Amino acid sequence: MSREQRRRPRLQDFAASQRFDLDPFQRAACGALDEGRSVLVAAPTGAGKTVVAEFAVYLAMQQTGAKVFYTTPIKALSNQKYQEFVETWGADDVGLLTGDTNINSNARIVVMTTEVLRNMLYAESPTLDRLAYVVMDEVHYLADRFRGAVWEEVIIHLPEDVRLVSLSATVSNAEEFGDWLQAVRGDTDVIVSEDRPVPLEQHVLVKAKLVDLFDSSGKAATNRVNPELMQLARAGGRSISSRSARGRRGGDRGRFHQAGAQGAGRIDRPEVVDLLHGKHLLPAIFFIFSRAGCDQAVRQVLRSGIRLTETAERDEIRAIVESRVQMLRDEDLAVLGYWDWLEGLQRGVAAHHAGMLPAFKEVVEELFQRKLLKVVFATETLALGVNMPARSVVLEKLEKFNGEARVPITPGEYTQLTGRAGRRGIDVEGHSVIQWVDGLDPESVAALASRRSYPMNSSFKPTYNMAVNLVDQFGRERTRQVLELSFAQFQADRAVVDLARTLRKQEESMAGYAQAMTCHLGDFAEYAAIRRRIGDLERSNSKGNPTHAQRERMQRDLAAARKQMRAHPCHGCAEREQHARWAERWWRLHREHEQLSRQIHSRTGQIAKRFDRVADVLEHLGYLERTADGGMVSTAAGRILKRIYGERDLLVAECLRQGFWNGLDVPSIAAMAVSLVYEPRRDDRGEQFRLPRGRFRDAFDRTTDVWSELDDLERDNRLNGSEVPSPALATAMHAWASGAALGAVLSDTDLAAGDFVRVAKQVVDLLDQISIVADAELGATARAAIDAVRRGVVAYGSTG
């Protein structure tokens, strides 16, 4: 250790400040950062990956003026990390940027959502100056089909000298992802750990008895299923390892258990809570794959009279809750079911799901972290990132509705959910509890616990906004090369990424050679081309057996070239031969570069082809235009599109360009924005909705006409179309922006309060973009609409 202490004093000082000794994977990852390399850390939930990120922050703070950005996929995580860093480093050195929150953006440590960093890179923001490290938390989010491309854009465009700290769940292809990072970012160490710091004990709850999932007779290391469970399965009827032919709504329910009755092996939720309480297995998170199910479970437990808190805890809970919601109006609290919610909290029980008001979710998270809540009924969204470890995790079902059918949860989902069980420094082990149902197949359940069980696959595809930004920055051909660096292309053809990286390095070298051969007397590249032509003619003259006429023609050409060379201004340069050596290097590299470009072009995959189609649409509409040399640049309209991010970027830009929203008042522009950001449920598509009166109707008709034209154009260019804008929430948002009460607005929709707040914040985000790029009058209206929407429950609470 003393040798390492001398070699890595910064790491040793950091390690000494931690609550726990660094695990081997943490020490390896921190050591790589200390030596100037980037790292990819793939480890289970709760294993302590963020310690590596904290070391990157520590390193940045040891360097004069250096900055570190910490990016997360969701605002809740950003807020949590911001608070943690403020406690460690002080408010002056920590900032927060989440789109609708801007705190101390020039701080040395800035926490942000990944989209914010992507937008900074495209805008070449001065905030990027002196950036030394970027942490990408939950980097496996790049597989997300809606937002995943943003991660790849950031990774590709970050300056090469920025060290990247990528934190991932234990995906099965971590090494492949690491190889890609190595190809596009340079030196990157891949650190994979599959060890949980707190071991997981896995059980099946049969009536009031916890039965171990795996054999504990000394053969558990082989993950042999407990024979007692196998006997129960056989006694419970036919084996369900063979799949059922029928599923609900087309789904397959046969992997884990039969459809239908739960059987005599199950006890009610209050009894389960009592059982876990009696065995000292609380706090617990019950994962229920439906919001309504979570709320129903809370009511069921409260009706039973269960009280899991002491008097002092109840007083503390009430004080915390009242301080957190004091900004909300009483009538809003009544609409939100505040009093029933508070009663549950005081008894140690709560729900946690996306339909809740964000402020209420934050309170639940805080109380759980303070060990004041004992039981939380949650949807699987809780498994992502937010720090809420429990002693036990209970899975009532091993299937969930995916929007179309009930399907078994995947091994990856099982690992993510059970990863919440076991609190480091508090619990000796964590516990997962699966509730018995008739026909449960223990061997299928055991298979869920397999390691590294889900791959990370790229969802990257060029968008209109991305295309304009890249073309404006690099030009069309260089953009195609940039797209070859994507993880999507890497997975399709790993070799192309390496070739594209070589191409980029060659271009940098060629630029250096061109600078070195610059002559103050004239164009040395032109002069070098004449010398090369003379060399070629001399070689041709010495080869073969030319006729007299051919020889005479070559002699005339050679004499003319020599005369041209002597007449060139650069011929009289005192440093002519030195420049010529650089010119020769440039030419040799130029030939290699062209050959490599042809090789890449012949192997270009779907990413660049999609970009070409996107660029064709943009050129047709006048957002991009050709230059005299065959290149491509953005137009004035394109520069507006550069600032619009989201699924409907082109539609928004077209409506702004054609002035279809000019003259809309504040409530109407808010209603228009919600029609563009809200995606209705599949069952609601095509339904007729009541529309706000006034100019909105005409503007919405024109907007859908533009959508229809764009949809046809996209399909003509072999691009996927988009869904028609939906006015499902237009009337509700119009009312909200007009000052209507929360209760009245929610009664006009079937949205939960949390859903309404989330959509309202998306509206604010779009209005903010419109306010920047629209003409003065519409821009002012959009800014006023932001204030009209961001009030009450929408303004309260920092997460979205």
CSV table of N, CA, C and O in Angstrom, one decimal, residues 62-169:
chain,number,residue,atom,x,y,z
A,62,GLN,N,-8.9,19.6,-7.6
A,62,GLN,CA,-7.5,19.7,-7.2
A,62,GLN,C,-6.7,20.5,-8.3
A,62,GLN,O,-5.6,20.9,-8.1
A,63,GLN,N,-7.4,20.7,-9.5
A,63,GLN,CA,-6.7,21.5,-10.6
A,63,GLN,C,-7.3,22.9,-10.6
A,63,GLN,O,-8.5,23.1,-10.6
A,64,THR,N,-6.4,23.8,-10.8
A,64,THR,CA,-6.9,25.2,-10.7
A,64,THR,C,-7.8,25.5,-11.9
A,64,THR,O,-7.5,25.4,-13.1
A,65,GLY,N,-9.1,25.9,-11.5
A,65,GLY,CA,-10.1,26.3,-12.5
A,65,GLY,C,-10.7,25.2,-13.3
A,65,GLY,O,-11.6,25.5,-14.1
A,66,ALA,N,-10.3,24.0,-13.1
A,66,ALA,CA,-10.9,22.9,-13.9
A,66,ALA,C,-12.4,22.7,-13.5
A,66,ALA,O,-12.8,22.9,-12.4
A,67,LYS,N,-13.2,22.2,-14.5
A,67,LYS,CA,-14.6,22.0,-14.3
A,67,LYS,C,-14.9,20.5,-14.5
A,67,LYS,O,-14.2,19.8,-15.2
A,68,VAL,N,-16.0,20.1,-13.9
A,68,VAL,CA,-16.5,18.7,-14.1
A,68,VAL,C,-18.1,18.8,-14.2
A,68,VAL,O,-18.7,19.5,-13.5
A,69,PHE,N,-18.6,18.2,-15.3
A,69,PHE,CA,-20.0,18.1,-15.5
A,69,PHE,C,-20.5,16.7,-15.1
A,69,PHE,O,-19.9,15.7,-15.5
A,70,TYR,N,-21.6,16.6,-14.4
A,70,TYR,CA,-22.2,15.4,-13.9
A,70,TYR,C,-23.6,15.3,-14.6
A,70,TYR,O,-24.5,16.0,-14.3
A,71,THR,N,-23.7,14.4,-15.6
A,71,THR,CA,-25.0,14.3,-16.4
A,71,THR,C,-25.8,13.1,-15.9
A,71,THR,O,-25.2,12.0,-15.6
A,72,THR,N,-27.1,13.3,-15.9
A,72,THR,CA,-28.0,12.2,-15.5
A,72,THR,C,-29.2,12.1,-16.5
A,72,THR,O,-29.4,13.1,-17.2
A,73,PRO,N,-29.9,11.0,-16.6
A,73,PRO,CA,-31.0,10.9,-17.5
A,73,PRO,C,-32.3,11.6,-17.1
A,73,PRO,O,-33.1,11.9,-17.9
A,74,ILE,N,-32.4,11.8,-15.8
A,74,ILE,CA,-33.7,12.3,-15.3
A,74,ILE,C,-33.4,13.4,-14.3
A,74,ILE,O,-32.4,13.5,-13.6
A,75,LYS,N,-34.4,14.4,-14.2
A,75,LYS,CA,-34.2,15.6,-13.4
A,75,LYS,C,-34.2,15.2,-11.9
A,75,LYS,O,-33.5,15.8,-11.1
A,76,ALA,N,-34.9,14.1,-11.5
A,76,ALA,CA,-34.9,13.7,-10.1
A,76,ALA,C,-33.5,13.4,-9.7
A,76,ALA,O,-33.0,13.7,-8.6
A,77,LEU,N,-32.8,12.6,-10.5
A,77,LEU,CA,-31.4,12.3,-10.2
A,77,LEU,C,-30.5,13.5,-10.2
A,77,LEU,O,-29.6,13.6,-9.3
A,78,SER,N,-30.7,14.4,-11.1
A,78,SER,CA,-29.9,15.6,-11.2
A,78,SER,C,-30.1,16.4,-9.8
A,78,SER,O,-29.1,16.9,-9.3
A,79,ASN,N,-31.3,16.5,-9.4
A,79,ASN,CA,-31.5,17.3,-8.2
A,79,ASN,C,-30.9,16.6,-7.0
A,79,ASN,O,-30.3,17.2,-6.1
A,80,GLN,N,-31.0,15.3,-6.9
A,80,GLN,CA,-30.4,14.5,-5.8
A,80,GLN,C,-28.8,14.7,-5.8
A,80,GLN,O,-28.3,15.0,-4.7
A,81,LYS,N,-28.2,14.6,-7.0
A,81,LYS,CA,-26.7,14.7,-7.0
A,81,LYS,C,-26.3,16.2,-6.7
A,81,LYS,O,-25.3,16.4,-6.0
A,82,TYR,N,-27.1,17.1,-7.1
A,82,TYR,CA,-26.8,18.6,-6.8
A,82,TYR,C,-26.8,18.8,-5.3
A,82,TYR,O,-25.9,19.4,-4.8
A,83,GLN,N,-27.8,18.3,-4.6
A,83,GLN,CA,-27.9,18.4,-3.2
A,83,GLN,C,-26.7,17.8,-2.5
A,83,GLN,O,-26.1,18.3,-1.6
A,84,GLU,N,-26.3,16.6,-3.0
A,84,GLU,CA,-25.1,15.9,-2.4
A,84,GLU,C,-23.9,16.6,-2.6
A,84,GLU,O,-23.0,16.8,-1.7
A,85,PHE,N,-23.7,17.2,-3.8
A,85,PHE,CA,-22.4,17.9,-4.0
A,85,PHE,C,-22.4,19.3,-3.3
A,85,PHE,O,-21.3,19.7,-2.8
A,86,VAL,N,-23.5,19.9,-3.1
A,86,VAL,CA,-23.6,21.1,-2.3
A,86,VAL,C,-23.1,20.8,-0.9
A,86,VAL,O,-22.4,21.6,-0.3
A,87,GLU,N,-23.6,19.7,-0.3
A,87,GLU,CA,-23.2,19.3,1.1
A,87,GLU,C,-21.7,19.1,1.2
A,87,GLU,O,-21.1,19.4,2.2
A,88,THR,N,-21.1,18.6,0.1
A,88,THR,CA,-19.7,18.2,0.1
A,88,THR,C,-18.8,19.4,-0.2
A,88,THR,O,-17.8,19.7,0.4
A,89,TRP,N,-19.2,20.2,-1.3
A,89,TRP,CA,-18.3,21.2,-1.8
A,89,TRP,C,-18.8,22.6,-1.6
A,89,TRP,O,-18.0,23.6,-1.9
A,90,GLY,N,-20.0,22.8,-1.1
A,90,GLY,CA,-20.5,24.1,-0.9
A,90,GLY,C,-21.3,24.7,-2.1
A,90,GLY,O,-20.9,24.4,-3.2
A,91,ALA,N,-22.3,25.5,-1.8
A,91,ALA,CA,-23.1,26.0,-2.9
A,91,ALA,C,-22.4,26.9,-3.9
A,91,ALA,O,-22.8,26.9,-5.1
A,92,ASP,N,-21.3,27.6,-3.5
A,92,ASP,CA,-20.6,28.4,-4.5
A,92,ASP,C,-20.0,27.7,-5.6
A,92,ASP,O,-19.8,28.2,-6.7
A,93,ASP,N,-19.6,26.4,-5.4
A,93,ASP,CA,-18.9,25.6,-6.4
A,93,ASP,C,-19.7,24.7,-7.1
A,93,ASP,O,-19.2,23.9,-8.0
A,94,VAL,N,-21.0,24.7,-6.9
A,94,VAL,CA,-21.9,23.7,-7.5
A,94,VAL,C,-23.1,24.3,-8.2
A,94,VAL,O,-23.7,25.3,-7.7
A,95,GLY,N,-23.4,23.9,-9.4
A,95,GLY,CA,-24.5,24.4,-10.2
A,95,GLY,C,-25.4,23.3,-10.7
A,95,GLY,O,-25.1,22.1,-10.6
A,96,LEU,N,-26.6,23.7,-11.1
A,96,LEU,CA,-27.6,22.8,-11.6
A,96,LEU,C,-28.3,23.3,-12.9
A,96,LEU,O,-28.7,24.5,-12.9
A,97,LEU,N,-28.3,22.5,-13.9
A,97,LEU,CA,-29.0,22.9,-15.2
A,97,LEU,C,-29.9,21.7,-15.6
A,97,LEU,O,-29.3,20.7,-16.0
A,98,THR,N,-31.2,21.9,-15.6
A,98,THR,CA,-32.1,20.8,-16.0
A,98,THR,C,-33.1,21.3,-17.0
A,98,THR,O,-34.2,20.8,-17.1
A,99,GLY,N,-32.8,22.3,-17.8
A,99,GLY,CA,-33.8,22.8,-18.8
A,99,GLY,C,-34.7,23.9,-18.1
A,99,GLY,O,-34.7,25.1,-18.6
A,100,ASP,N,-35.4,23.5,-17.1
A,100,ASP,CA,-36.3,24.5,-16.4
A,100,ASP,C,-35.7,25.0,-15.1
A,100,ASP,O,-36.3,25.8,-14.4
A,101,THR,N,-34.4,24.6,-14.8
A,101,THR,CA,-33.8,25.1,-13.6
A,101,THR,C,-32.3,25.5,-14.0
A,101,THR,O,-31.6,24.8,-14.6
A,102,ASN,N,-32.0,26.7,-13.6
A,102,ASN,CA,-30.6,27.2,-13.9
A,102,ASN,C,-30.1,27.9,-12.6
A,102,ASN,O,-30.4,29.0,-12.2
A,103,ILE,N,-29.2,27.1,-12.0
A,103,ILE,CA,-28.6,27.6,-10.7
A,103,ILE,C,-27.0,27.6,-10.9
A,103,ILE,O,-26.5,26.5,-11.2
A,104,ASN,N,-26.4,28.7,-10.8
A,104,ASN,CA,-25.0,28.8,-10.8
A,104,ASN,C,-24.3,28.1,-11.9
A,104,ASN,O,-23.4,27.2,-11.7
A,105,SER,N,-24.7,28.4,-13.1
A,105,SER,CA,-24.3,27.6,-14.3
A,105,SER,C,-22.8,27.7,-14.6
A,105,SER,O,-22.2,26.8,-15.3
A,106,ASN,N,-22.1,28.7,-14.1
A,106,ASN,CA,-20.7,28.8,-14.3
A,106,ASN,C,-19.8,28.2,-13.2
A,106,ASN,O,-18.6,28.5,-13.1
A,107,ALA,N,-20.5,27.4,-12.3
A,107,ALA,CA,-19.7,26.8,-11.2
A,107,ALA,C,-18.7,25.8,-11.8
A,107,ALA,O,-18.8,25.4,-12.9
A,108,ARG,N,-17.8,25.3,-10.9
A,108,ARG,CA,-16.8,24.3,-11.3
A,108,ARG,C,-17.4,22.9,-11.4
A,108,ARG,O,-16.9,22.0,-12.1
A,109,ILE,N,-18.4,22.6,-10.6
A,109,ILE,CA,-19.2,21.4,-10.6
A,109,ILE,C,-20.6,21.7,-11.0
A,109,ILE,O,-21.3,22.4,-10.3
A,110,VAL,N,-21.0,21.2,-12.2
A,110,VAL,CA,-22.4,21.4,-12.7
A,110,VAL,C,-23.1,20.1,-12.9
A,110,VAL,O,-22.6,19.3,-13.7
A,111,VAL,N,-24.2,19.9,-12.3
A,111,VAL,CA,-25.0,18.8,-12.5
A,111,VAL,C,-26.1,19.1,-13.6
A,111,VAL,O,-26.7,20.2,-13.5
A,112,MET,N,-26.3,18.2,-14.5
A,112,MET,CA,-27.2,18.6,-15.6
A,112,MET,C,-27.8,17.3,-16.2
A,112,MET,O,-27.3,16.2,-16.1
A,113,THR,N,-28.9,17.5,-16.9
A,113,THR,CA,-29.4,16.4,-17.7
A,113,THR,C,-28.6,16.3,-19.0
A,113,THR,O,-28.0,17.3,-19.4
A,114,THR,N,-28.6,15.2,-19.6
A,114,THR,CA,-27.7,14.9,-20.7
A,114,THR,C,-28.1,15.8,-21.9
A,114,THR,O,-27.2,16.3,-22.7
A,115,GLU,N,-29.4,16.1,-22.1
A,115,GLU,CA,-29.8,17.0,-23.2
A,115,GLU,C,-29.2,18.4,-23.1
A,115,GLU,O,-28.8,19.0,-24.1
A,116,VAL,N,-29.0,18.9,-21.8
A,116,VAL,CA,-28.5,20.2,-21.6
A,116,VAL,C,-27.0,20.2,-22.2
A,116,VAL,O,-26.6,21.2,-22.8
A,117,LEU,N,-26.2,19.2,-21.8
A,117,LEU,CA,-24.9,19.2,-22.3
A,117,LEU,C,-24.8,19.0,-23.8
A,117,LEU,O,-24.0,19.7,-24.5
A,118,ARG,N,-25.7,18.2,-24.4
A,118,ARG,CA,-25.7,18.1,-25.9
A,118,ARG,C,-26.0,19.5,-26.5
A,118,ARG,O,-25.3,19.9,-27.5
A,119,ASN,N,-26.9,20.2,-26.0
A,119,ASN,CA,-27.2,21.5,-26.5
A,119,ASN,C,-26.0,22.5,-26.4
A,119,ASN,O,-25.8,23.3,-27.3
A,120,MET,N,-25.3,22.4,-25.3
A,120,MET,CA,-24.1,23.2,-25.1
A,120,MET,C,-23.1,22.9,-26.1
A,120,MET,O,-22.4,23.8,-26.7
A,121,LEU,N,-22.9,21.7,-26.4
A,121,LEU,CA,-21.9,21.3,-27.4
A,121,LEU,C,-22.2,21.8,-28.8
A,121,LEU,O,-21.3,22.3,-29.5
A,122,TYR,N,-23.4,21.7,-29.2
A,122,TYR,CA,-23.8,22.3,-30.5
A,122,TYR,C,-23.7,23.8,-30.5
A,122,TYR,O,-23.4,24.3,-31.6
A,123,ALA,N,-24.0,24.4,-29.4
A,123,ALA,CA,-23.9,25.9,-29.4
A,123,ALA,C,-22.5,26.4,-29.1
A,123,ALA,O,-22.3,27.6,-29.1
A,124,GLU,N,-21.6,25.5,-28.9
A,124,GLU,CA,-20.2,25.8,-28.6
A,124,GLU,C,-20.2,26.8,-27.4
A,124,GLU,O,-19.5,27.8,-27.5
A,125,SER,N,-20.9,26.5,-26.4
A,125,SER,CA,-21.1,27.4,-25.2
A,125,SER,C,-19.7,27.6,-24.5
A,125,SER,O,-18.9,26.7,-24.3
A,126,PRO,N,-19.5,28.9,-24.1
A,126,PRO,CA,-18.3,29.2,-23.3
A,126,PRO,C,-18.2,28.5,-22.0
A,126,PRO,O,-17.2,28.4,-21.4
A,127,THR,N,-19.4,28.0,-21.5
A,127,THR,CA,-19.4,27.2,-20.3
A,127,THR,C,-18.5,26.0,-20.4
A,127,THR,O,-18.1,25.4,-19.3
A,128,LEU,N,-18.2,25.5,-21.6
A,128,LEU,CA,-17.4,24.3,-21.8
A,128,LEU,C,-15.9,24.6,-21.5
A,128,LEU,O,-15.1,23.7,-21.4
A,129,ASP,N,-15.5,25.9,-21.4
A,129,ASP,CA,-14.1,26.2,-21.2
A,129,ASP,C,-13.6,25.6,-19.9
A,129,ASP,O,-14.3,25.6,-18.9
A,130,ARG,N,-12.4,25.0,-20.0
A,130,ARG,CA,-11.7,24.4,-18.9
A,130,ARG,C,-12.4,23.1,-18.3
A,130,ARG,O,-12.2,22.7,-17.2
A,131,LEU,N,-13.3,22.5,-19.2
A,131,LEU,CA,-14.0,21.3,-18.8
A,131,LEU,C,-12.9,20.2,-18.8
A,131,LEU,O,-12.3,19.9,-19.8
A,132,ALA,N,-12.8,19.5,-17.7
A,132,ALA,CA,-11.8,18.4,-17.5
A,132,ALA,C,-12.4,17.0,-17.5
A,132,ALA,O,-11.9,16.1,-18.1
A,133,TYR,N,-13.6,16.9,-16.9
A,133,TYR,CA,-14.2,15.6,-16.7
A,133,TYR,C,-15.7,15.7,-17.0
A,133,TYR,O,-16.4,16.7,-16.7
A,134,VAL,N,-16.3,14.7,-17.6
A,134,VAL,CA,-17.7,14.5,-17.7
A,134,VAL,C,-18.1,13.2,-17.2
A,134,VAL,O,-17.6,12.1,-17.6
A,135,VAL,N,-19.1,13.1,-16.3
A,135,VAL,CA,-19.6,11.9,-15.7
A,135,VAL,C,-21.0,11.6,-16.4
A,135,VAL,O,-21.8,12.5,-16.5
A,136,MET,N,-21.1,10.5,-17.0
A,136,MET,CA,-22.4,10.1,-17.6
A,136,MET,C,-23.0,9.0,-16.8
A,136,MET,O,-22.6,7.8,-16.9
A,137,ASP,N,-23.9,9.4,-15.9
A,137,ASP,CA,-24.6,8.4,-15.0
A,137,ASP,C,-25.6,7.6,-15.7
A,137,ASP,O,-26.3,8.2,-16.6
A,138,GLU,N,-25.8,6.4,-15.4
A,138,GLU,CA,-26.8,5.5,-16.1
A,138,GLU,C,-26.6,5.6,-17.6
A,138,GLU,O,-27.6,5.7,-18.4
A,139,VAL,N,-25.4,5.4,-18.1
A,139,VAL,CA,-25.1,5.5,-19.5
A,139,VAL,C,-25.8,4.5,-20.3
A,139,VAL,O,-26.0,4.7,-21.6
A,140,HIS,N,-26.2,3.4,-19.7
A,140,HIS,CA,-27.0,2.4,-20.5
A,140,HIS,C,-28.3,2.9,-21.0
A,140,HIS,O,-29.0,2.3,-21.8
A,141,TYR,N,-28.6,4.2,-20.6
A,141,TYR,CA,-29.8,4.8,-21.1
A,141,TYR,C,-29.7,5.1,-22.6
A,141,TYR,O,-30.7,5.4,-23.2
A,142,LEU,N,-28.5,5.0,-23.2
A,142,LEU,CA,-28.4,5.2,-24.6
A,142,LEU,C,-29.2,4.2,-25.4
A,142,LEU,O,-29.3,4.3,-26.6
A,143,ALA,N,-29.6,3.1,-24.8
A,143,ALA,CA,-30.5,2.2,-25.5
A,143,ALA,C,-31.9,2.6,-25.6
A,143,ALA,O,-32.7,2.0,-26.3
A,144,ASP,N,-32.3,3.7,-24.8
A,144,ASP,CA,-33.6,4.2,-24.8
A,144,ASP,C,-34.0,4.7,-26.2
A,144,ASP,O,-33.3,5.6,-26.8
A,145,ARG,N,-35.1,4.2,-26.8
A,145,ARG,CA,-35.3,4.5,-28.2
A,145,ARG,C,-35.8,6.0,-28.4
A,145,ARG,O,-35.7,6.5,-29.6
A,146,PHE,N,-36.2,6.7,-27.4
A,146,PHE,CA,-36.6,8.1,-27.6
A,146,PHE,C,-35.5,9.0,-27.3
A,146,PHE,O,-35.3,10.0,-28.0
A,147,ARG,N,-34.7,8.8,-26.3
A,147,ARG,CA,-33.7,9.8,-25.8
A,147,ARG,C,-32.3,9.3,-25.9
A,147,ARG,O,-31.3,10.0,-25.7
A,148,GLY,N,-32.1,8.0,-26.3
A,148,GLY,CA,-30.7,7.4,-26.2
A,148,GLY,C,-29.7,8.1,-27.1
A,148,GLY,O,-28.5,8.1,-26.8
A,149,ALA,N,-30.2,8.6,-28.3
A,149,ALA,CA,-29.2,9.2,-29.2
A,149,ALA,C,-28.4,10.3,-28.6
A,149,ALA,O,-27.3,10.6,-29.0
A,150,VAL,N,-29.0,11.0,-27.6
A,150,VAL,CA,-28.3,12.2,-27.0
A,150,VAL,C,-27.0,11.8,-26.3
A,150,VAL,O,-26.0,12.5,-26.4
A,151,TRP,N,-27.0,10.6,-25.7
A,151,TRP,CA,-25.8,10.1,-25.1
A,151,TRP,C,-24.7,9.9,-26.1
A,151,TRP,O,-23.5,10.3,-25.9
A,152,GLU,N,-25.0,9.4,-27.2
A,152,GLU,CA,-24.0,9.2,-28.3
A,152,GLU,C,-23.5,10.5,-28.9
A,152,GLU,O,-22.3,10.7,-29.1
A,153,GLU,N,-24.4,11.4,-29.0
A,153,GLU,CA,-24.0,12.8,-29.5
A,153,GLU,C,-23.0,13.4,-28.6
A,153,GLU,O,-22.0,13.9,-29.0
A,154,VAL,N,-23.3,13.3,-27.3
A,154,VAL,CA,-22.3,13.9,-26.3
A,154,VAL,C,-21.0,13.2,-26.4
A,154,VAL,O,-19.9,13.9,-26.4
A,155,ILE,N,-21.0,11.9,-26.4
A,155,ILE,CA,-19.7,11.1,-26.3
A,155,ILE,C,-18.9,11.4,-27.6
A,155,ILE,O,-17.7,11.6,-27.5
A,156,ILE,N,-19.5,11.6,-28.7
A,156,ILE,CA,-18.8,11.8,-30.0
A,156,ILE,C,-18.3,13.3,-30.0
A,156,ILE,O,-17.1,13.5,-30.4
A,157,HIS,N,-19.0,14.2,-29.5
A,157,HIS,CA,-18.7,15.6,-29.7
A,157,HIS,C,-17.8,16.3,-28.6
A,157,HIS,O,-17.3,17.4,-28.7
A,158,LEU,N,-17.7,15.6,-27.4
A,158,LEU,CA,-16.9,16.2,-26.4
A,158,LEU,C,-15.5,16.3,-26.9
A,158,LEU,O,-14.9,15.5,-27.6
A,159,PRO,N,-14.8,17.4,-26.5
A,159,PRO,CA,-13.4,17.6,-26.9
A,159,PRO,C,-12.6,16.4,-26.4
A,159,PRO,O,-12.9,15.8,-25.4
A,160,GLU,N,-11.6,16.1,-27.2
A,160,GLU,CA,-10.8,14.9,-26.9
A,160,GLU,C,-10.1,14.9,-25.6
A,160,GLU,O,-9.8,13.8,-25.0
A,161,ASP,N,-9.7,16.1,-25.1
A,161,ASP,CA,-8.9,16.1,-23.9
A,161,ASP,C,-9.8,15.9,-22.6
A,161,ASP,O,-9.3,15.9,-21.5
A,162,VAL,N,-11.2,15.9,-22.8
A,162,VAL,CA,-12.1,15.7,-21.6
A,162,VAL,C,-12.1,14.2,-21.3
A,162,VAL,O,-12.3,13.4,-22.2
A,163,ARG,N,-11.9,13.9,-20.0
A,163,ARG,CA,-11.9,12.5,-19.6
A,163,ARG,C,-13.4,12.2,-19.3
A,163,ARG,O,-14.1,12.9,-18.6
A,164,LEU,N,-13.8,11.0,-19.7
A,164,LEU,CA,-15.2,10.5,-19.6
A,164,LEU,C,-15.3,9.5,-18.5
A,164,LEU,O,-14.5,8.5,-18.6
A,165,VAL,N,-16.3,9.6,-17.6
A,165,VAL,CA,-16.6,8.6,-16.6
A,165,VAL,C,-18.0,8.1,-16.9
A,165,VAL,O,-19.0,8.8,-16.7
A,166,SER,N,-18.1,6.9,-17.4
A,166,SER,CA,-19.3,6.3,-17.8
A,166,SER,C,-19.7,5.3,-16.8
A,166,SER,O,-19.0,4.3,-16.5
A,167,LEU,N,-20.9,5.4,-16.2
A,167,LEU,CA,-21.4,4.5,-15.2
A,167,LEU,C,-22.6,3.7,-15.7
A,167,LEU,O,-23.6,4.3,-16.2
A,168,SER,N,-22.5,2.4,-15.7
A,168,SER,CA,-23.6,1.6,-16.3
A,168,SER,C,-24.0,0.5,-15.4
A,168,SER,O,-23.2,0.0,-14.5
A,169,ALA,N,-25.2,0.0,-15.6
A,169,ALA,CA,-25.6,-1.3,-15.0
A,169,ALA,C,-24.8,-2.4,-15.6
A,169,ALA,O,-24.1,-2.2,-16.6
